[in-house]
Amino acid sequence: MIEKFLRKLGKPLVKFFSGLGSLSIFIIRSVGNCFIPPFYVKNLLRQVMDIGFYSLPVVGLTTIFAGMVIALQSYSGFSRFGAESAVASVVLISVTRELAPVLSALMVAGRIGAAMAAEIGTMRVTEQIDALTTLSTNPYKYLIAPRVVAGVLVLPILVLIGDVIGIYGGFVVGVYQLGFNPANYVKATLQELEYLDVITGVVKAAVFGFIISIMGCYNGFKSKGGAQGVGEATTNAVVSSSILILIFNYIITGMFFSK
Amino acid sequence: MSDSKIKITNLHKAFGKKVVLDGVDLEIKRGESLVVIGGSGTGKSVLIKCIQGILTPDQGSILIDDEEVVGVSEKEKEKLHSKMGMLFQGGALFDSLTVWENVAFGLIENQKMDRKNAKMEAIRVLRQVGLAPDVADLSPSELSGGMQKRVGLARAIATRPEIIFFDEPTTGLDPIMSDVINDLIIESVKGLGATALTITHDMASARKIADRIAMLYKGKIIWQGTVKELDKTKNEYVRQFINGSSQGPIKVEV
């Protein structure tokens, strides 16, 4: 009876820890190969375009509506105790610290994490990764490193752009819908602007970029068994990176702001 | 230097409880074309992947040019791979690159040839496998199965390797195209003076391209000899396999 129970418990546990082990080895190898030549600059630039440039519309739309909604919500909430004037600073803080990094990262995880897992997974099941190896090209250097480096570099830039767009969204709602004086709104925003808020957002973005690339590549790299395996890898990449983004968002916030 | 190019001794490989290679002994001489035949799932692909260092065997030794290759570092492996070429079963062409970039991949990335010369060389090799220069700028997905095999072959031989592996080179092709590919394989292997290891279950192809044939069954080499000896053998496993009969000592596990 007890033995049966333990067995049932043991199997997923062993699976979990062996998965964690293989992920750790994968991360160490990937990161190591980011610093060892040869570097595939062309592949890196392609990833920068894919992750960065082509994500701009998604990130722009996400952050502008996030900023707009925060302006509305905080106005209606704060008007209960006559603190409407805080709208500008609430928009600023919530966009730079939380909304721009987290929402952008989640959107990019859906867009890019899935694409990476699908592309690398297909390369795995059609033996293209083995083909790279037999052409004496290290797949970690050729495939993984450019994606990881691009993710870490590009997400912060995306988030900085998202910050500006999100704050602009708040400004638009504040001025045209809620009737704030534009000059005063801008002044209030600039007064409240603190480097730390922006910097935490950027640090978060870099970590999220790493998570998205690593989870996308890892799931693709380890996928097996044809179309179904690739589909599974894609799902796992998006789900695992989204959850990790939310967890690490909490951890990093704690590191910066808890006293 | 001895005249053996690849020497495999007592090679074992298991995945979990499933034993795939159970003591393989095999020697391939310099410039020889050896074909390994055997049913599906008998570990032919695993054998090739062990020799290439993509899989690490559990036990045993593989000598290439009299040097042990089991357990060498990644760097050594990369050096080893520059001696090898491989034609994959499904082609395994890089679909993000054009046809000529596929063929020239090893030349550009490893031999550091500049792109202009590499493209000219790629077109030359493509012509050698019977493809017109105008396919060079197409994407691999625009090609038919037979053409993809040719491009795969061109990529395998472009770096002028000493050893070429062919994984089921004729699977999925019609008989005439199969024979064309067989001819191309013979031509390119002889042209380079390379050592070739082919795995297949297509007996027509095996007879045509082999100097010597070995049969893999239940993780061991149970028979080897020339094509002539193949037809005379009394080995019942081999006879059943080459006759393609469901009756005999080999039981198909369903």
XYZ file of C-alpha atoms in Angstrom:
513
model
C 0.000 0.000 0.000
C 2.629 2.495 1.113
C 5.047 1.173 -1.474
C 2.471 1.716 -4.191
C 1.881 5.260 -3.028
C 5.593 6.019 -2.926
C 6.030 4.617 -6.390
C 3.288 6.824 -7.736
C 4.948 9.789 -6.062
C 8.450 8.823 -7.111
C 7.995 8.673 -10.845
C 6.927 12.261 -11.473
C 9.462 13.429 -8.891
C 12.318 11.694 -10.667
C 11.013 13.063 -13.954
C 10.862 16.572 -12.523
C 14.402 16.505 -11.189
C 15.905 14.925 -14.281
C 14.131 17.613 -16.317
C 15.576 20.282 -14.038
C 19.004 18.721 -14.426
C 18.860 18.634 -18.201
C 17.585 22.235 -18.266
C 20.490 23.316 -16.050
C 23.037 21.621 -18.276
C 21.376 23.195 -21.297
C 21.544 26.662 -19.733
C 25.210 26.297 -18.767
C 26.151 25.105 -22.253
C 24.103 27.812 -23.953
C 25.464 30.648 -21.859
C 29.020 29.323 -22.161
C 28.721 29.223 -25.930
C 27.550 32.848 -26.006
C 31.102 33.882 -25.099
C 33.183 31.446 -27.138
C 33.882 32.197 -30.809
C 32.955 31.671 -33.584
C 30.087 34.151 -33.325
C 27.366 33.994 -35.949
C 26.653 37.703 -36.344
C 24.241 37.235 -39.220
C 22.099 34.881 -37.159
C 22.197 37.347 -34.263
C 21.004 40.206 -36.477
C 18.187 38.084 -37.849
C 17.052 37.326 -34.297
C 17.299 40.988 -33.312
C 14.974 41.814 -36.193
C 12.576 38.995 -35.313
C 12.447 39.564 -31.584
C 12.819 43.329 -31.618
C 11.629 45.069 -34.729
C 8.753 42.768 -35.601
C 7.501 42.771 -31.997
C 7.139 46.558 -31.964
C 3.472 46.638 -33.068
C 2.459 44.073 -30.470
C 4.381 45.787 -27.686
C 3.105 49.212 -28.756
C -0.536 48.141 -28.731
C -0.178 46.307 -25.439
C 1.471 49.162 -23.590
C -0.662 51.968 -24.981
C -3.860 50.283 -23.837
C -2.278 49.345 -20.524
C -1.376 53.005 -19.916
C -4.843 54.157 -20.960
C -6.620 51.710 -18.702
C -4.436 52.595 -15.719
C -5.285 56.271 -16.182
C -8.994 55.491 -16.217
C -8.876 53.095 -13.290
C -6.767 55.262 -11.048
C -8.877 58.321 -11.803
C -12.125 56.628 -10.866
C -10.521 54.963 -7.853
C -8.718 58.017 -6.503
C -11.611 60.398 -7.049
C -13.325 58.692 -4.067
C -10.863 60.358 -1.751
C -10.084 63.391 -3.859
C -6.648 62.369 -5.066
C -7.247 62.647 -8.809
C -4.034 64.612 -9.193
C -2.032 61.428 -8.550
C -3.111 59.921 -11.890
C 0.048 60.990 -13.731
C 2.389 59.493 -11.180
C 0.374 56.287 -10.848
C 0.509 55.818 -14.603
C 4.249 56.500 -14.592
C 5.103 54.103 -11.787
C 2.838 51.265 -12.844
C 3.861 51.427 -16.496
C 7.621 51.636 -15.969
C 7.853 49.206 -13.066
C 5.294 46.581 -13.966
C 3.071 46.900 -16.967
C 5.555 47.592 -19.738
C 8.055 44.854 -18.759
C 5.582 42.160 -17.739
C 2.954 42.608 -20.425
C 5.536 43.064 -23.187
C 7.416 39.989 -22.026
C 4.238 37.900 -21.936
C 3.308 39.025 -25.440
C 6.815 38.375 -26.752
C 6.813 34.969 -25.043
C 3.687 34.083 -26.998
C 5.104 35.423 -30.220
C 8.797 34.574 -30.088
C 9.022 31.730 -27.564
C 6.539 29.740 -29.617
C 8.301 30.525 -32.883
C 11.693 29.507 -31.492
C 10.387 26.235 -30.100
C 8.606 25.442 -33.364
C 11.593 26.290 -35.565
C 14.226 24.513 -33.495
C 11.852 21.626 -32.787
C 11.241 21.123 -36.502
C 14.980 21.261 -37.101
C 15.406 18.590 -34.435
C 12.823 16.155 -35.781
C 13.949 16.591 -39.399
C 17.562 15.920 -38.319
C 18.730 19.400 -39.308
C 20.431 19.777 -35.929
C 22.343 16.531 -36.478
C 23.204 17.847 -39.928
C 24.700 20.966 -38.339
C 26.828 18.754 -36.120
C 28.073 16.642 -39.007
C 29.038 19.858 -40.815
C 31.221 20.542 -37.738
C 29.092 23.447 -36.615
C 28.148 23.554 -32.958
C 24.341 23.908 -32.796
C 24.603 25.740 -29.468
C 26.716 28.420 -31.102
C 24.808 28.522 -34.374
C 21.228 28.301 -33.098
C 20.980 28.923 -29.370
C 23.560 31.619 -28.580
C 22.246 34.169 -31.133
C 18.726 33.771 -29.777
C 19.760 34.109 -26.144
C 21.949 37.141 -26.782
C 19.257 38.774 -28.915
C 16.617 38.127 -26.248
C 18.691 39.667 -23.458
C 19.681 42.710 -25.525
C 16.441 43.451 -27.288
C 13.771 43.069 -24.628
C 15.114 46.027 -22.555
C 14.954 48.236 -25.642
C 11.423 47.069 -26.376
C 10.448 47.857 -22.807
C 11.960 51.360 -22.944
C 9.886 52.030 -26.050
C 6.892 50.462 -24.305
C 7.441 52.804 -21.323
C 7.159 55.861 -23.531
C 4.124 54.555 -25.407
C 2.373 53.470 -22.210
C 2.883 56.832 -20.528
C 1.647 58.514 -23.675
C -1.491 56.342 -23.483
C -2.083 57.593 -19.951
C -1.508 61.155 -21.135
C -4.047 60.820 -23.942
C -6.763 59.539 -21.632
C -5.853 62.034 -18.914
C -5.953 65.032 -21.213
C -8.692 64.227 -23.731
C -11.053 62.165 -21.576
C -10.455 63.210 -17.997
C -9.781 66.862 -18.726
C -6.332 67.364 -17.179
C -4.280 70.314 -18.304
C -1.637 68.879 -20.701
C 1.210 71.026 -19.387
C 0.445 70.118 -15.794
C 0.165 66.424 -16.656
C 3.575 66.425 -18.325
C 5.079 68.390 -15.464
C 3.661 65.979 -12.889
C 5.028 63.040 -14.857
C 8.517 64.499 -15.159
C 8.575 65.430 -11.502
C 7.804 61.899 -10.451
C 10.191 60.281 -12.918
C 12.833 58.281 -11.043
C 15.684 56.417 -12.599
C 15.159 53.451 -10.315
C 11.658 52.814 -11.686
C 12.926 52.691 -15.237
C 16.030 50.700 -14.336
C 14.100 47.966 -12.525
C 11.860 47.664 -15.566
C 14.882 47.300 -17.825
C 16.576 44.753 -15.566
C 13.364 42.767 -15.486
C 13.151 42.928 -19.257
C 16.659 41.524 -19.671
C 15.856 38.608 -17.357
C 12.544 37.989 -19.134
C 14.307 38.043 -22.492
C 16.693 35.385 -21.233
C 13.814 33.260 -19.939
C 11.880 33.503 -23.215
C 14.856 32.552 -25.391
C 16.117 29.767 -23.143
C 12.718 28.137 -22.677
C 11.899 28.439 -26.379
C 15.222 26.937 -27.419
C 15.272 24.275 -24.711
C 11.821 22.934 -25.510
C 12.539 22.961 -29.226
C 15.944 21.345 -28.793
C 14.568 18.479 -26.713
C 11.458 17.851 -28.773
C 11.007 14.466 -30.351
C 8.524 12.480 -32.334
C 7.315 14.465 -35.316
C 4.600 17.078 -35.576
C 2.998 16.218 -32.262
C 6.289 16.569 -30.413
C 6.885 19.976 -31.969
C 3.372 21.107 -31.019
C 3.967 19.985 -27.457
C 7.303 21.789 -27.367
C 5.655 24.993 -28.548
C 2.975 24.830 -25.874
C 5.500 24.025 -23.157
C 7.748 26.872 -24.236
C 4.989 29.452 -23.955
C 3.479 28.117 -20.726
C 6.768 27.615 -18.900
C 8.247 30.954 -19.939
C 5.037 32.823 -18.999
C 4.969 31.252 -15.547
C 8.678 31.868 -15.010
C 8.240 35.496 -16.073
C 5.574 36.008 -13.411
C 7.647 34.257 -10.740
C 10.831 36.166 -11.544
C 8.859 39.408 -11.716
C 8.010 38.918 -8.077
C 11.560 37.927 -7.113
C 13.192 40.889 -8.850
C 10.642 43.339 -7.463
C 11.414 41.942 -4.025
C 15.137 42.433 -4.562
C 14.744 46.082 -5.532
C 11.968 47.353 -3.328
C 11.690 45.277 -0.167
C 13.372 46.758 2.836
C 49.148 3.366 -40.935
C 46.930 0.315 -41.147
C 44.489 -0.041 -44.011
C 41.423 0.155 -41.797
C 39.624 3.509 -41.823
C 37.035 2.735 -39.189
C 37.382 -0.073 -36.678
C 34.568 -0.792 -34.262
C 35.066 -3.237 -31.406
C 32.464 -4.555 -28.998
C 30.165 -1.547 -29.270
C 27.242 -1.401 -26.851
C 24.443 1.115 -26.631
C 21.171 0.901 -24.740
C 18.360 3.389 -24.229
C 16.980 2.656 -20.780
C 16.205 -1.041 -20.785
C 16.132 -1.294 -24.554
C 19.424 -2.699 -25.801
C 20.060 -1.448 -29.330
C 23.687 -2.323 -30.012
C 24.889 -5.442 -28.253
C 28.529 -5.913 -29.109
C 29.043 -4.733 -32.683
C 32.382 -5.560 -34.317
C 32.964 -4.033 -37.718
C 35.898 -2.918 -39.786
C 35.793 -0.666 -42.821
C 38.849 -0.427 -45.003
C 40.205 2.733 -46.563
C 38.334 3.556 -49.764
C 35.855 0.760 -49.252
C 32.081 1.056 -49.577
C 30.387 -0.935 -46.851
C 26.635 -1.338 -46.683
C 24.961 -2.327 -43.425
C 21.599 -3.972 -43.991
C 19.036 -4.856 -41.389
C 15.373 -4.450 -40.545
C 13.772 -1.301 -39.275
C 14.671 -0.582 -35.671
C 17.726 -2.849 -35.545
C 19.993 0.024 -34.591
C 21.503 0.950 -37.942
C 21.028 4.671 -37.388
C 22.316 4.402 -33.822
C 25.473 2.777 -35.173
C 26.128 5.709 -37.510
C 25.375 8.256 -34.795
C 27.842 6.535 -32.473
C 30.581 6.691 -35.092
C 29.835 10.388 -35.656
C 29.898 11.100 -31.948
C 26.313 12.386 -31.882
C 25.523 9.527 -29.487
C 27.962 8.268 -26.884
C 28.184 4.478 -26.716
C 27.912 2.744 -23.335
C 30.876 0.523 -23.981
C 33.309 -0.396 -26.727
C 35.783 1.332 -28.958
C 35.665 3.095 -32.308
C 38.933 3.822 -34.064
C 39.025 6.245 -36.981
C 42.424 6.400 -38.671
C 43.694 4.331 -35.716
C 42.598 6.971 -33.223
C 40.041 6.371 -30.516
C 36.999 8.631 -30.937
C 34.785 7.458 -28.077
C 34.790 10.007 -25.271
C 36.862 12.711 -26.978
C 36.197 16.403 -26.288
C 33.763 18.567 -28.264
C 36.678 20.303 -29.968
C 38.143 17.001 -31.129
C 34.709 15.970 -32.349
C 34.408 19.109 -34.459
C 37.756 18.314 -36.018
C 36.571 14.784 -36.634
C 33.377 16.000 -38.269
C 35.340 18.007 -40.795
C 36.546 14.648 -42.144
C 32.984 13.408 -42.523
C 29.986 14.025 -44.714
C 26.521 12.652 -44.323
C 23.459 12.232 -46.488
C 20.420 12.147 -44.231
C 17.360 10.044 -44.836
C 14.999 13.009 -45.086
C 17.636 15.259 -46.622
C 17.792 17.416 -43.465
C 18.399 20.470 -45.613
C 18.358 23.776 -43.743
C 15.070 25.312 -44.809
C 16.084 28.818 -43.748
C 18.878 28.811 -46.349
C 18.846 28.579 -50.129
C 19.991 25.493 -52.002
C 23.477 26.798 -52.718
C 23.927 28.045 -49.145
C 23.075 24.527 -47.991
C 25.650 22.982 -50.290
C 28.283 25.573 -49.398
C 27.547 25.488 -45.656
C 30.666 23.559 -44.673
C 32.812 25.567 -47.062
C 31.686 28.926 -45.660
C 31.420 28.089 -41.968
C 34.434 25.837 -41.562
C 36.792 26.189 -44.466
C 36.180 29.972 -44.326
C 35.779 30.271 -48.074
C 34.348 33.623 -49.131
C 30.749 33.577 -50.298
C 31.438 34.298 -53.952
C 33.860 31.408 -54.395
C 31.705 29.174 -52.221
C 28.720 29.805 -54.473
C 30.729 28.928 -57.568
C 31.960 25.765 -55.898
C 28.400 24.910 -54.781
C 27.118 25.301 -58.340
C 29.928 23.070 -59.582
C 28.998 20.341 -57.082
C 25.311 20.740 -57.881
C 26.096 20.188 -61.547
C 28.075 17.107 -60.557
C 24.933 15.604 -58.997
C 22.904 16.518 -62.057
C 21.234 19.728 -60.977
C 21.086 22.831 -63.143
C 22.627 26.058 -61.789
C 19.224 27.756 -61.662
C 18.115 25.656 -58.664
C 20.917 27.234 -56.630
C 18.831 30.201 -55.524
C 15.668 28.228 -54.765
C 14.646 27.261 -51.266
C 14.855 23.523 -50.426
C 11.078 23.303 -49.897
C 10.552 24.146 -53.566
C 12.334 20.968 -54.676
C 10.980 17.457 -55.253
C 12.074 14.561 -53.060
C 14.620 13.315 -55.567
C 16.092 16.769 -56.028
C 16.343 17.246 -52.258
C 18.292 13.985 -52.059
C 20.653 15.285 -54.714
C 21.161 18.541 -52.842
C 21.768 16.531 -49.656
C 24.359 14.491 -51.521
C 25.965 17.633 -52.893
C 26.183 19.070 -49.370
C 27.700 15.822 -48.080
C 30.464 15.770 -50.689
C 31.121 19.515 -51.050
C 33.736 19.581 -48.291
C 35.554 16.623 -49.881
C 35.246 14.403 -46.810
C 37.271 11.242 -46.228
C 34.287 9.364 -44.858
C 30.724 9.657 -46.132
C 27.677 8.219 -44.410
C 24.485 7.454 -46.285
C 21.354 6.957 -44.216
C 18.748 5.128 -46.304
C 19.694 7.048 -49.448
C 16.903 5.594 -51.601
C 14.003 5.491 -49.158
C 10.966 7.302 -50.507
C 12.186 7.446 -54.106
C 10.815 5.627 -57.138
C 12.968 2.762 -58.497
C 14.413 4.769 -61.356
C 15.306 7.764 -59.195
C 16.761 5.305 -56.667
C 19.079 3.964 -59.308
C 20.084 7.470 -60.340
C 20.981 8.235 -56.726
C 22.877 4.934 -56.480
C 24.933 5.884 -59.533
C 25.624 9.313 -58.092
C 26.733 7.786 -54.802
C 29.143 5.423 -56.519
C 30.451 8.207 -58.732
C 30.998 10.691 -55.931
C 32.527 8.195 -53.514
C 34.932 6.882 -56.108
C 35.625 10.399 -57.360
C 36.707 11.508 -53.900
C 38.375 8.217 -53.037
C 36.321 8.330 -49.854
C 35.336 5.574 -47.489
C 31.575 5.063 -47.451
C 29.228 3.567 -44.905
C 25.649 3.154 -46.035
C 22.722 1.848 -44.062
C 19.701 0.669 -45.956
C 17.085 -2.023 -46.272
C 16.812 -1.573 -50.015
C 18.574 -4.663 -51.349
C 18.792 -3.407 -54.939
C 20.631 -0.350 -53.706
C 22.849 -2.380 -51.368
C 23.929 -4.749 -54.163
C 24.753 -1.862 -56.414
C 26.813 0.378 -54.170
C 28.461 -2.129 -51.847
C 31.981 -3.498 -51.980
C 31.014 -5.440 -48.917
C 27.742 -6.000 -47.065
C 27.204 -6.585 -43.346
C 23.945 -7.527 -41.715
C 22.917 -6.130 -38.357
C 20.436 -8.152 -36.342
C 19.538 -7.839 -32.668
C 22.414 -5.458 -32.037
C 25.113 -7.657 -33.542
C 26.739 -8.079 -36.943
C 25.573 -11.584 -37.817
C 27.027 -11.833 -41.299
C 29.401 -9.995 -43.607
C 30.795 -10.609 -47.051
C 30.835 -9.466 -50.663
C 27.780 -9.257 -52.884
C 28.735 -12.556 -54.536
C 29.013 -14.259 -51.180
C 25.642 -12.793 -50.255
C 23.881 -14.842 -52.915
C 25.601 -18.047 -51.878
C 25.273 -17.727 -48.141
C 23.539 -20.404 -46.141
C 22.850 -17.999 -43.299
C 19.094 -18.253 -42.874
C 18.692 -14.777 -41.403
C 20.404 -13.214 -44.390
C 18.500 -15.370 -46.859
C 15.194 -14.431 -45.304
C 16.115 -10.757 -45.368
C 17.305 -10.610 -48.976
C 14.322 -12.626 -50.151
C 11.981 -10.394 -48.201
C 10.033 -13.258 -46.692
C 7.914 -13.157 -43.562
C 8.721 -16.836 -42.951
C 12.028 -17.698 -41.298
C 14.100 -17.214 -38.186
C 13.557 -13.431 -38.039
C 10.339 -12.769 -36.230
C 8.776 -9.387 -36.701
C 7.668 -8.012 -33.379
C 4.283 -6.427 -33.858
